[in-house]
């Protein structure tokens, strides 16, 4: 058990970490991160308390490396982060740990509209009274319309309302693999015991993958019957209605269709707009109305793609001082050729320089001062200054929170090197030769790639 009292030092470190995460890993950051409580920083370990076990598992499995990086940047020391969950909130202890649930996938974050309200209401009803209302519950619809979100929301609601329920949430693929492995290793009776006798709610995502898998179908048929006869809840999702699943036995089709069938269809523009707004709020981003509408209009068929667009836009905005406007959105989403001053340029510069010097962007953004890192960092700053219109402050900030004088120094250092180091000059020319073809033309004042006239960089 970890002490409950937060010490001031860990609070300060966590505050710095959040700033760092927002600046360099914006698409990963969620509003609920601000509810995490720093408990202590001791023996090189920062302990953060999560509200729920689901958050704890998610952060441990998906975010730990980045949190470690942030802790090291915030302290300058080799600190690692650990996540704990105490008493309060849903325990999730009866969730089998096969799949990591995403804390974002809850009912509150699901936007309901005419094309998904039946599916959502059915899931909510099942979450309140599993095994009583609709059994099985079968959700179907095309990719990216929210099936997984609803299944996970149902699980999370169940964890809240029925902490003792034993919930098994798996992908169909997991079921098939687990079954095959059990056959191979001779553990079939253990497998059957788990699925048929130790589960109150069985949730299987993408059940259409059973198509063409005869032995797995046979096994699932018996699993289904055993659970159903005991009044256990079964929830399934699929990309098509039961009758349209390819190569699946008739007896499974009739069982899948014997309870509640709920279809998810493409949401309307209005619903998509609400989804964009909800998703951006979750990420702590305030999008101007025209940008939100632009994204909602562009992505009609698949909400996953719509979310991908938001992630891309965040990446661009990160390099533009956190600014969101329609021009940036159009560039980010590929509707406009990037004016060469914009984000792509710096990313391409980084791509070429890191490949050439065999270093990682993290190294360039780190505090390391070894020449193997400082030289490529200076070259990046020099090229960013020469070929983009980012300010000295922006460039310094991007390369590890350095100030404008560091960038000025880098530009000078590169120019000095060019004066007496012909090998370096040749390398720089090679690097520059790769840029203009992609960038279009150098920023105002810069000359051709192979030119030795570096005057423009000093502007
Ligand atoms: P599917 O399983 O149907 O392929 P997902 O559940 O993975 O789709 O949804 C893809 C993404 O779209 C998820 O991030 C999910 O949160 C989001 N999404 C889909 N529909 C909605 C909705 N109505 N409200 C909020 N988010 C949604
Ligand atoms: Mg899915």
Coordinates of C-alpha atoms and ligand atoms in Angstrom, one line a residue:
X1 CA 0.0 0.0 0.0
X2 CA 1.3 3.4 -0.9
X3 CA 1.1 6.4 1.3
X4 CA -1.9 8.7 0.6
X5 CA -0.3 12.0 1.3
X6 CA 1.1 13.7 -1.7
X7 CA 4.4 15.4 -1.2
X8 CA 4.9 18.8 -2.7
X9 CA 8.0 17.8 -4.7
X10 CA 6.1 15.1 -6.6
X11 CA 3.3 17.6 -7.2
X12 CA 5.7 20.0 -8.8
X13 CA 7.2 17.2 -11.0
X14 CA 3.8 16.0 -12.1
X15 CA 2.8 19.6 -13.0
X16 CA 5.9 19.9 -15.2
X17 CA 5.3 16.5 -16.7
X18 CA 1.8 17.5 -17.8
X19 CA 3.2 20.6 -19.5
X20 CA 5.8 18.5 -21.3
X21 CA 3.2 15.9 -22.3
X22 CA 0.9 18.6 -23.7
X23 CA 3.7 20.1 -25.7
X24 CA 5.3 17.0 -27.1
X25 CA 2.7 14.2 -26.9
X26 CA -0.5 16.2 -27.3
X27 CA -2.5 13.5 -29.1
X28 CA -2.0 11.1 -26.2
X29 CA -3.1 13.5 -23.5
X30 CA -6.6 13.2 -22.1
X31 CA -8.5 15.6 -19.8
X32 CA -8.7 12.9 -17.2
X33 CA -4.9 12.9 -16.8
X34 CA -5.4 16.0 -14.6
X35 CA -7.2 13.8 -12.1
X36 CA -4.2 11.6 -11.6
X37 CA -2.6 12.3 -8.2
X38 CA 1.1 12.3 -7.6
X39 CA 1.6 10.5 -4.3
X40 CA 5.4 10.4 -3.8
X41 CA 8.7 10.6 -5.5
X42 CA 11.1 8.3 -3.8
X43 CA 14.0 6.1 -4.8
X44 CA 13.8 7.2 -8.4
X45 CA 10.1 6.2 -8.7
X46 CA 7.2 8.7 -9.1
X47 CA 3.9 7.1 -8.0
X48 CA 0.7 8.4 -9.6
X49 CA -2.7 7.4 -8.3
X50 CA -5.4 6.6 -10.8
X51 CA -9.1 6.8 -10.2
X52 CA -9.9 3.3 -11.5
X53 CA -8.1 0.0 -12.2
X54 CA -9.0 0.4 -15.9
X55 CA -7.1 3.7 -16.0
X56 CA -4.2 2.0 -14.1
X57 CA -4.0 -0.8 -16.6
X58 CA -4.4 1.4 -19.6
X59 CA -1.6 3.8 -18.4
X60 CA 0.7 1.0 -17.5
X61 CA 0.3 -0.8 -20.8
X62 CA 0.0 2.1 -23.2
X63 CA 1.6 5.2 -21.8
X64 CA 4.3 4.2 -19.4
X65 CA 7.3 4.9 -21.7
X66 CA 6.1 8.4 -22.5
X67 CA 5.4 9.2 -18.9
X68 CA 8.9 8.0 -18.0
X69 CA 10.3 10.3 -20.7
X70 CA 8.3 13.2 -19.3
X71 CA 9.4 12.5 -15.7
X72 CA 13.0 12.4 -16.8
X73 CA 12.6 15.7 -18.7
X74 CA 10.9 17.3 -15.8
X75 CA 13.6 16.3 -13.3
X76 CA 16.7 15.8 -15.4
X77 CA 17.0 12.5 -13.5
X78 CA 16.5 8.9 -14.3
X79 CA 13.0 8.6 -12.9
X80 CA 10.4 6.0 -13.7
X81 CA 6.7 6.3 -13.2
X82 CA 4.4 3.8 -11.6
X83 CA 0.6 3.8 -11.4
X84 CA -1.4 2.6 -8.5
X85 CA -5.1 2.5 -7.8
X86 CA -6.5 2.7 -4.3
X87 CA -9.9 1.9 -2.9
X88 CA -12.0 4.5 -4.7
X89 CA -13.6 4.0 -8.1
X90 CA -14.5 0.9 -10.0
X91 CA -12.1 -1.9 -9.1
X92 CA -12.3 -3.8 -12.4
X93 CA -10.9 -6.7 -10.5
X94 CA -13.4 -9.1 -12.0
X95 CA -12.4 -8.1 -15.5
X96 CA -10.2 -10.7 -17.0
X97 CA -7.1 -9.0 -18.2
X98 CA -7.1 -10.3 -21.8
X99 CA -7.9 -6.9 -23.3
X100 CA -7.0 -3.5 -22.1
X101 CA -10.1 -1.4 -21.9
X102 CA -9.8 2.2 -23.1
X103 CA -10.9 4.6 -20.3
X104 CA -12.3 6.9 -23.1
X105 CA -14.8 4.3 -24.2
X106 CA -17.6 5.0 -21.8
X107 CA -21.2 6.0 -22.4
X108 CA -20.6 9.6 -21.5
X109 CA -18.2 9.9 -24.4
X110 CA -20.5 8.3 -26.9
X111 CA -22.5 10.7 -29.0
X112 CA -26.0 9.3 -29.6
X113 CA -27.9 10.1 -32.8
X114 CA -30.6 8.5 -34.8
X115 CA -28.3 6.0 -36.4
X116 CA -26.9 4.5 -33.3
X117 CA -29.4 5.1 -30.5
X118 CA -30.9 1.6 -30.6
X119 CA -27.5 0.1 -30.2
X120 CA -26.5 2.4 -27.4
X121 CA -29.8 2.0 -25.5
X122 CA -29.6 -1.8 -25.8
X123 CA -26.0 -1.7 -24.4
X124 CA -27.1 0.5 -21.5
X125 CA -30.0 -1.8 -20.7
X126 CA -27.8 -4.8 -20.7
X127 CA -25.2 -3.1 -18.5
X128 CA -28.0 -2.4 -15.9
X129 CA -29.5 -5.9 -16.0
X130 CA -27.2 -8.4 -17.6
X131 CA -28.8 -11.7 -18.6
X132 CA -32.3 -10.2 -18.2
X133 CA -33.2 -7.9 -21.0
X134 CA -31.6 -8.8 -24.3
X135 CA -29.7 -12.0 -24.6
X136 CA -27.7 -12.3 -26.7
X137 CA -27.2 -8.7 -27.7
X138 CA -25.8 -8.5 -31.2
X139 CA -24.4 -5.2 -32.6
X140 CA -23.5 -4.9 -36.2
X141 CA -22.3 -2.3 -38.6
X142 CA -19.4 -1.2 -40.8
X143 CA -15.9 -0.5 -39.4
X144 CA -15.4 2.6 -37.4
X145 CA -19.0 3.2 -36.3
X146 CA -18.5 2.6 -32.6
X147 CA -19.1 -1.1 -32.0
X148 CA -15.9 -1.6 -29.9
X149 CA -16.6 1.7 -28.1
X150 CA -20.1 0.5 -27.1
X151 CA -18.9 -3.0 -26.0
X152 CA -16.2 -1.5 -23.8
X153 CA -18.6 1.2 -22.4
X154 CA -21.0 -1.7 -21.5
X155 CA -18.1 -3.5 -19.7
X156 CA -17.1 -0.3 -17.8
X157 CA -20.7 0.4 -16.8
X158 CA -21.0 -3.2 -15.6
X159 CA -17.8 -2.8 -13.5
X160 CA -19.3 0.3 -11.9
X161 CA -22.8 -1.2 -11.2
X162 CA -21.9 -4.8 -10.6
X163 CA -18.4 -4.9 -9.2
X164 CA -18.8 -8.7 -8.5
X165 CA -19.7 -9.7 -12.0
X166 CA -17.1 -11.7 -13.8
X167 CA -16.7 -10.0 -17.2
X168 CA -14.7 -11.5 -20.0
X169 CA -14.2 -9.1 -22.9
X170 CA -12.2 -10.5 -25.8
X171 CA -11.8 -10.3 -29.5
X172 CA -13.0 -13.2 -31.6
X173 CA -9.4 -13.6 -32.6
X174 CA -8.4 -14.1 -29.0
X175 CA -11.0 -16.7 -28.6
X176 CA -9.8 -18.6 -31.7
X177 CA -6.2 -18.4 -30.7
X178 CA -6.8 -19.4 -27.1
X179 CA -8.9 -22.3 -28.2
X180 CA -6.2 -23.5 -30.7
X181 CA -3.5 -23.2 -28.1
X182 CA -5.5 -25.1 -25.6
X183 CA -6.1 -27.9 -28.1
X184 CA -2.4 -28.0 -28.9
X185 CA -1.3 -28.0 -25.3
X186 CA -4.0 -30.4 -24.1
X187 CA -5.6 -27.8 -21.8
X188 CA -9.0 -28.0 -23.3
X189 CA -10.8 -28.8 -20.1
X190 CA -9.3 -25.8 -18.4
X191 CA -10.3 -23.6 -21.4
X192 CA -13.9 -24.9 -21.3
X193 CA -14.1 -24.5 -17.5
X194 CA -13.1 -20.9 -17.8
X195 CA -15.5 -19.9 -20.7
X196 CA -18.4 -22.0 -19.6
X197 CA -18.3 -21.8 -15.8
X198 CA -16.4 -18.7 -14.7
X199 CA -18.0 -16.0 -16.7
X200 CA -21.1 -13.9 -16.0
X201 CA -20.8 -11.7 -19.0
X202 CA -19.1 -12.8 -22.2
X203 CA -18.3 -10.0 -24.7
X204 CA -16.8 -11.0 -28.0
X205 CA -15.8 -8.3 -30.4
X206 CA -15.8 -8.9 -34.2
X207 CA -17.5 -12.3 -34.0
X208 CA -17.6 -12.5 -37.9
X209 CA -14.0 -13.7 -37.7
X210 CA -15.5 -17.1 -36.8
X211 CA -16.5 -17.4 -40.5
X212 CA -14.7 -20.3 -42.1
X213 CA -13.2 -21.5 -38.7
X214 CA -15.1 -24.8 -38.3
X215 CA -13.6 -26.1 -35.1
X216 CA -13.7 -22.7 -33.4
X217 CA -17.4 -22.4 -34.4
X218 CA -18.2 -25.7 -32.9
X219 CA -16.5 -24.7 -29.7
X220 CA -18.2 -21.3 -29.6
X221 CA -21.5 -23.0 -30.2
X222 CA -21.1 -25.0 -27.0
X223 CA -19.7 -22.1 -25.0
X224 CA -22.7 -20.0 -26.1
X225 CA -25.2 -22.7 -25.1
X226 CA -23.6 -23.3 -21.7
X227 CA -23.6 -19.7 -20.8
X228 CA -27.1 -19.0 -22.2
X229 CA -28.6 -21.9 -20.3
X230 CA -27.2 -20.5 -17.1
X231 CA -28.7 -17.1 -17.8
X232 CA -25.3 -15.5 -18.4
X233 CA -25.2 -12.4 -20.7
X234 CA -23.6 -12.7 -24.1
X235 CA -22.8 -9.6 -26.2
X236 CA -21.4 -9.8 -29.7
X237 CA -20.4 -7.4 -32.4
X238 CA -19.9 -8.1 -36.1
X239 CA -19.4 -6.2 -39.3
X240 CA -22.6 -7.7 -40.8
X241 CA -25.9 -9.1 -39.5
X242 CA -25.8 -12.8 -38.5
X243 CA -27.3 -14.1 -41.8
X244 CA -24.7 -12.3 -43.9
X245 CA -21.6 -13.6 -42.0
X246 CA -19.7 -15.8 -44.5
X247 CA -19.2 -19.5 -44.0
X248 CA -20.9 -19.7 -40.6
X249 CA -23.1 -22.6 -39.4
X250 CA -26.8 -22.1 -39.5
X251 CA -27.2 -23.1 -35.9
X252 CA -24.9 -20.2 -34.9
X253 CA -26.8 -17.7 -37.1
X254 CA -30.1 -18.6 -35.5
X255 CA -28.6 -18.2 -32.0
X256 CA -27.0 -14.9 -32.8
X257 CA -30.3 -13.6 -34.2
X258 CA -32.4 -14.9 -31.3
X259 CA -32.0 -11.9 -29.0
X260 CA -31.6 -8.3 -29.7
X261 CA -30.1 -7.2 -33.1
X262 CA -29.0 -3.6 -33.2
X263 CA -27.5 -2.0 -36.2
X264 CA -25.1 1.0 -36.3
X265 CA -25.2 3.2 -39.4
X266 CA -23.2 6.1 -40.6
X267 CA -24.0 9.1 -38.4
X268 CA -25.3 12.3 -39.8
X269 CA -23.3 15.5 -40.2
X270 CA -24.8 16.9 -37.0
X271 CA -23.8 13.8 -35.0
X272 CA -20.3 13.8 -36.5
X273 CA -19.9 17.4 -35.6
X274 CA -20.8 16.6 -32.0
X275 CA -18.3 13.7 -32.1
X276 CA -15.5 16.0 -33.3
X277 CA -16.3 18.4 -30.5
X278 CA -16.5 15.7 -27.9
X279 CA -13.3 14.1 -29.0
X280 CA -11.4 17.3 -29.0
X281 CA -12.6 18.3 -25.6
X282 CA -11.5 14.9 -24.3
X283 CA -8.0 15.8 -25.6
X284 CA -8.2 19.2 -24.0
X285 CA -8.3 21.0 -27.4
X286 CA -10.7 23.9 -28.2
X287 CA -11.4 23.7 -31.9
X288 CA -12.9 26.7 -33.7
X289 CA -16.3 25.9 -35.1
X290 CA -15.3 26.1 -38.7
X291 CA -12.4 23.6 -38.2
X292 CA -14.8 21.2 -36.4
X293 CA -17.3 21.5 -39.2
X294 CA -14.6 21.0 -41.8
X295 CA -13.4 17.7 -40.2
X296 CA -17.0 16.5 -39.7
X297 CA -17.8 17.2 -43.4
X298 CA -14.6 15.5 -44.6
X299 CA -15.1 12.2 -42.8
X300 CA -18.5 10.7 -43.5
X301 CA -18.1 7.0 -43.3
X302 CA -15.7 6.1 -40.5
X303 CA -15.3 7.8 -37.1
X304 CA -11.9 6.2 -36.6
X305 CA -10.7 8.2 -39.6
X306 CA -12.3 11.3 -38.2
X307 CA -10.3 10.8 -35.0
X308 CA -7.2 10.1 -37.0
X309 CA -7.7 13.5 -38.6
X310 CA -7.8 15.1 -35.2
X311 CA -4.6 13.4 -34.2
X312 CA -2.9 14.6 -37.4
X313 CA -4.2 18.1 -36.8
X314 CA -2.8 18.1 -33.3
X315 CA 0.6 17.1 -34.6
X316 CA 0.5 20.1 -36.9
X317 CA -0.7 22.4 -34.3
X318 CA 2.0 21.3 -31.9
X319 CA 4.5 22.7 -34.4
X320 CA 2.5 25.9 -34.9
X321 CA 2.5 27.0 -31.3
X322 CA -0.8 25.2 -30.5
X323 CA -2.7 27.2 -33.0
X324 CA -5.8 25.7 -34.7
X325 CA -7.3 27.3 -37.7
X326 CA -8.9 26.3 -41.0
X327 CA -5.7 26.8 -43.0
X328 CA -3.7 24.6 -40.7
X329 CA -6.5 22.0 -40.8
X330 CA -6.5 22.0 -44.6
X331 CA -2.8 21.5 -44.8
X332 CA -2.8 18.8 -42.1
X333 CA -5.5 16.9 -43.9
X334 CA -3.9 17.2 -47.2
X335 CA -6.4 19.5 -48.9
X336 CA -3.8 22.1 -49.5
X337 CA -0.2 21.8 -50.5
X338 CA 1.8 22.7 -47.5
X339 CA 3.2 26.2 -47.8
X340 CA 6.9 25.4 -47.3
X341 CA 7.1 27.4 -44.0
X342 CA 4.8 25.0 -42.3
X343 CA 5.2 21.9 -40.1
X344 CA 6.0 19.4 -42.8
X345 CA 9.2 21.2 -43.5
X346 CA 10.6 20.8 -40.0
X347 CA 9.4 17.2 -40.0
X348 CA 11.2 16.5 -43.2
X349 CA 14.3 18.3 -42.0
X350 CA 14.3 16.1 -38.9
X351 CA 13.7 13.0 -41.0
X352 CA 16.7 13.6 -43.2
X353 CA 19.0 14.8 -40.4
X354 CA 18.2 12.0 -38.0
X355 CA 18.6 9.4 -40.8
X356 CA 21.9 10.9 -41.9
X357 CA 23.4 11.1 -38.4
X358 CA 21.7 8.0 -37.1
X359 CA 20.1 9.7 -34.1
X360 CA 16.5 9.8 -32.8
X361 CA 14.3 12.8 -32.5
X362 CA 14.2 12.1 -28.7
X363 CA 18.0 12.5 -28.6
X364 CA 17.7 15.9 -30.4
X365 CA 15.1 17.0 -27.9
X366 CA 17.0 15.7 -24.9
X367 CA 19.5 17.6 -22.7
X368 CA 22.4 15.5 -24.0
X369 CA 25.5 17.4 -25.0
X370 CA 27.6 14.9 -26.6
X371 CA 28.8 16.0 -30.0
X372 CA 27.1 13.0 -31.7
X373 CA 23.8 14.7 -30.6
X374 CA 24.7 18.4 -30.5
X375 CA 25.9 18.5 -34.1
X376 CA 22.8 17.0 -35.7
X377 CA 20.7 19.2 -33.3
X378 CA 22.5 22.3 -34.5
X379 CA 22.1 21.2 -38.2
X380 CA 18.4 20.8 -37.6
X381 CA 18.1 24.2 -36.0
X382 CA 20.1 25.8 -38.8
X383 CA 18.0 24.2 -41.6
X384 CA 14.8 24.9 -39.7
X385 CA 15.9 28.6 -39.5
X386 CA 16.8 28.6 -43.2
X387 CA 13.9 26.7 -44.7
X388 CA 11.0 27.4 -42.4
X389 CA 9.4 30.6 -41.0
X390 CA 9.3 29.3 -37.4
X391 CA 10.6 31.8 -35.0
X392 CA 13.9 31.3 -33.0
X393 CA 11.7 30.7 -29.9
X394 CA 9.6 28.0 -31.6
X395 CA 12.6 26.2 -33.0
X396 CA 14.4 26.3 -29.6
X397 CA 11.2 25.2 -27.8
X398 CA 10.8 22.3 -30.2
X399 CA 14.3 21.0 -29.8
X400 CA 14.0 20.4 -26.1
X401 CA 12.8 23.6 -24.6
X402 CA 15.9 25.6 -25.5
X403 CA 15.8 29.4 -25.8
X404 CA 16.3 31.6 -28.8
X405 CA 20.0 32.2 -28.1
X406 CA 20.7 28.5 -28.4
X407 CA 19.2 28.6 -31.9
X408 CA 21.2 31.7 -32.8
X409 CA 24.3 30.0 -31.5
X410 CA 23.5 26.8 -33.6
X411 CA 23.2 28.9 -36.8
X412 CA 26.5 30.6 -36.1
X413 CA 28.2 27.3 -35.2
X414 CA 27.1 25.7 -38.5
X415 CA 28.2 28.7 -40.5
X416 CA 31.6 28.7 -38.8
X417 CA 32.0 25.0 -39.4
X418 CA 31.3 25.5 -43.1
X419 CA 34.2 27.9 -43.3
X420 CA 36.9 25.5 -42.4
X421 CA 35.5 22.0 -42.4
X422 CA 35.1 20.8 -46.0
X423 CA 33.8 17.4 -45.1
X424 CA 31.1 18.9 -43.0
X425 CA 30.3 21.4 -45.8
X426 CA 29.9 18.5 -48.2
X427 CA 27.6 16.7 -45.8
X428 CA 25.4 19.7 -45.3
X429 CA 25.2 20.2 -49.1
X430 CA 24.0 16.6 -49.4
X431 CA 21.4 17.1 -46.8
X432 CA 20.2 20.4 -48.3
X433 CA 20.1 18.9 -51.8
X434 CA 17.4 16.5 -50.5
X435 CA 15.2 19.3 -49.1
X436 CA 14.2 21.7 -51.9
X437 CA 12.6 19.0 -54.1
X438 CA 10.2 18.3 -51.3
X439 CA 10.0 21.8 -49.9
X440 CA 9.3 23.6 -53.2
X441 CA 11.5 26.5 -52.7
X442 CA 13.6 27.9 -49.8
X443 CA 12.1 30.6 -47.6
X444 CA 12.6 34.1 -48.7
X445 CA 16.2 35.0 -49.0
X446 CA 17.6 31.5 -49.0
X447 CA 19.5 30.4 -52.1
X448 CA 19.8 27.1 -53.9
X449 CA 20.5 24.0 -52.1
X450 CA 24.1 23.4 -53.1
X451 CA 25.0 27.0 -52.7
X452 CA 27.6 27.9 -50.2
X453 CA 25.9 31.1 -49.6
X454 CA 24.6 30.6 -46.1
X455 CA 23.7 34.2 -45.5
X456 CA 20.0 33.6 -45.6
X457 CA 20.2 31.4 -42.5
X458 CA 21.3 34.2 -40.3
X459 CA 18.1 36.2 -40.9
Ligands
LIG1 P1 -15.8 -0.3 -34.7 O1 -15.5 -1.2 -33.5 O2 -17.3 -0.2 -35.1 O3 -14.9 -0.5 -35.9 P2 -14.9 1.7 -32.8 O4 -15.8 1.5 -31.7 O5 -13.5 1.3 -32.7 O6 -15.5 1.2 -34.2 O7 -14.9 3.3 -33.1 C1 -13.9 4.0 -33.8 C2 -13.6 5.3 -33.1 O8 -14.8 6.1 -33.3 C3 -13.5 5.1 -31.6 O9 -12.5 6.0 -31.1 C4 -14.8 5.6 -31.0 O10 -14.7 6.2 -29.8 C5 -15.3 6.6 -32.1 N1 -16.8 6.6 -32.2 C6 -17.6 6.0 -33.1 N2 -18.8 6.3 -32.9 C7 -18.8 7.3 -31.9 C8 -19.9 8.0 -31.3 N3 -21.1 7.9 -31.7 N4 -19.5 8.9 -30.4 C9 -18.2 9.0 -30.0 N5 -17.2 8.4 -30.5 C10 -17.5 7.5 -31.5
LIG2 MG1 -14.1 -2.7 -33.4

